[in-house]
């Protein structure tokens, strides 16, 4: 079964997606601890532990990335398309 934390983490969204510069994180009910952006090959390209309401991706190459959100002991990974 899903716990309260799982439901709160599942409500996090990234927008706009696809994006060309800044992506915003809609996390109304969850306090994030860290954000990581990984390339499709698994390379860490961005890591943030402050200002966790947006990510500037304008320096990244066009392609597919994975945004990993950390909150307490929970994580959520969301596919991000950089155009």
Short mmCIF file of C-alpha atoms in Angstrom, two decimals:
data_model
loop_
_atom_site.label_atom_id
_atom_site.label_comp_id
_atom_site.label_asym_id
_atom_site.label_seq_id
_atom_site.Cartn_x
_atom_site.Cartn_y
_atom_site.Cartn_z
CA UNK A 1 0.00 0.00 0.00
CA UNK A 2 1.02 3.58 -0.47
CA UNK A 3 1.94 5.61 2.57
CA UNK A 4 1.28 9.31 3.00
CA UNK A 5 4.86 10.17 1.98
CA UNK A 6 4.54 8.12 -1.23
CA UNK A 7 1.36 9.95 -2.20
CA UNK A 8 2.91 13.36 -1.46
CA UNK A 9 6.01 12.51 -3.51
CA UNK A 10 3.90 11.27 -6.42
CA UNK A 11 2.21 14.69 -6.60
CA UNK A 12 5.46 16.45 -7.59
CA UNK A 13 5.52 17.70 -11.19
CA UNK A 14 8.04 19.40 -13.49
CA UNK A 15 6.91 22.08 -15.91
CA UNK A 16 7.29 23.02 -18.66
CA UNK A 17 8.38 19.65 -19.98
CA UNK A 18 9.83 19.70 -22.62
CA UNK A 19 11.80 22.84 -21.81
CA UNK A 20 14.64 24.85 -23.30
CA UNK A 21 15.87 26.74 -20.25
CA UNK A 22 14.23 26.70 -16.80
CA UNK A 23 12.06 23.90 -15.46
CA UNK A 24 9.98 24.52 -12.35
CA UNK A 25 9.26 22.00 -9.64
CA UNK A 26 5.73 21.94 -8.28
CA UNK A 27 6.10 20.42 -4.83
CA UNK A 28 3.32 21.91 -2.76
CA UNK A 29 3.35 19.30 0.01
CA UNK A 30 6.92 18.00 0.07
CA UNK A 31 10.14 19.58 1.34
CA UNK A 32 12.87 18.49 -1.06
CA UNK A 33 16.40 17.88 0.21
CA UNK A 34 18.28 17.56 -3.09
CA UNK A 35 17.82 17.42 -6.85
CA UNK A 36 20.03 15.58 -9.34
CA UNK A 37 19.82 15.67 -13.11
CA UNK A 38 21.31 12.71 -14.93
CA UNK A 39 22.01 12.25 -18.61
CA UNK A 40 20.47 9.26 -20.35
CA UNK A 41 23.87 7.54 -20.00
CA UNK A 42 23.77 8.00 -16.21
CA UNK A 43 26.22 10.90 -15.92
CA UNK A 44 25.41 13.41 -13.17
CA UNK A 45 25.09 16.80 -14.91
CA UNK A 46 23.41 18.92 -12.19
CA UNK A 47 23.23 18.53 -8.42
CA UNK A 48 21.43 21.06 -6.19
CA UNK A 49 20.75 21.20 -2.48
CA UNK A 50 19.34 24.75 -2.33
CA UNK A 51 16.88 26.83 -4.42
CA UNK A 52 14.97 23.63 -5.12
CA UNK A 53 11.95 25.16 -6.85
CA UNK A 54 13.56 25.40 -10.31
CA UNK A 55 16.43 24.06 -12.41
CA UNK A 56 18.25 25.99 -15.13
CA UNK A 57 19.03 23.52 -17.93
CA UNK A 58 19.86 25.99 -20.73
CA UNK A 59 23.52 24.87 -20.78
CA UNK A 60 22.60 21.21 -21.36
CA UNK A 61 22.54 19.63 -24.81
CA UNK A 62 19.21 18.78 -26.40
CA UNK A 63 18.03 15.35 -25.29
CA UNK A 64 16.45 13.25 -22.57
CA UNK A 65 17.47 13.62 -18.92
CA UNK A 66 16.26 12.16 -15.65
CA UNK A 67 15.54 14.44 -12.70
CA UNK A 68 15.88 12.65 -9.37
CA UNK A 69 14.14 14.35 -6.46
CA UNK A 70 15.09 13.50 -2.88
CA UNK A 71 12.80 14.10 0.12
CA UNK A 72 13.61 12.45 3.45
CA UNK A 73 14.29 8.79 2.60
CA UNK A 74 12.14 8.96 -0.52
CA UNK A 75 13.10 9.55 -4.14
CA UNK A 76 11.21 10.19 -7.33
CA UNK A 77 12.63 10.17 -10.86
CA UNK A 78 10.98 12.16 -13.66
CA UNK A 79 11.97 12.13 -17.33
CA UNK A 80 12.83 15.61 -18.63
CA UNK A 81 13.12 16.51 -22.30
CA UNK A 82 15.51 19.36 -23.11
CA UNK A 83 14.76 20.98 -26.46
#
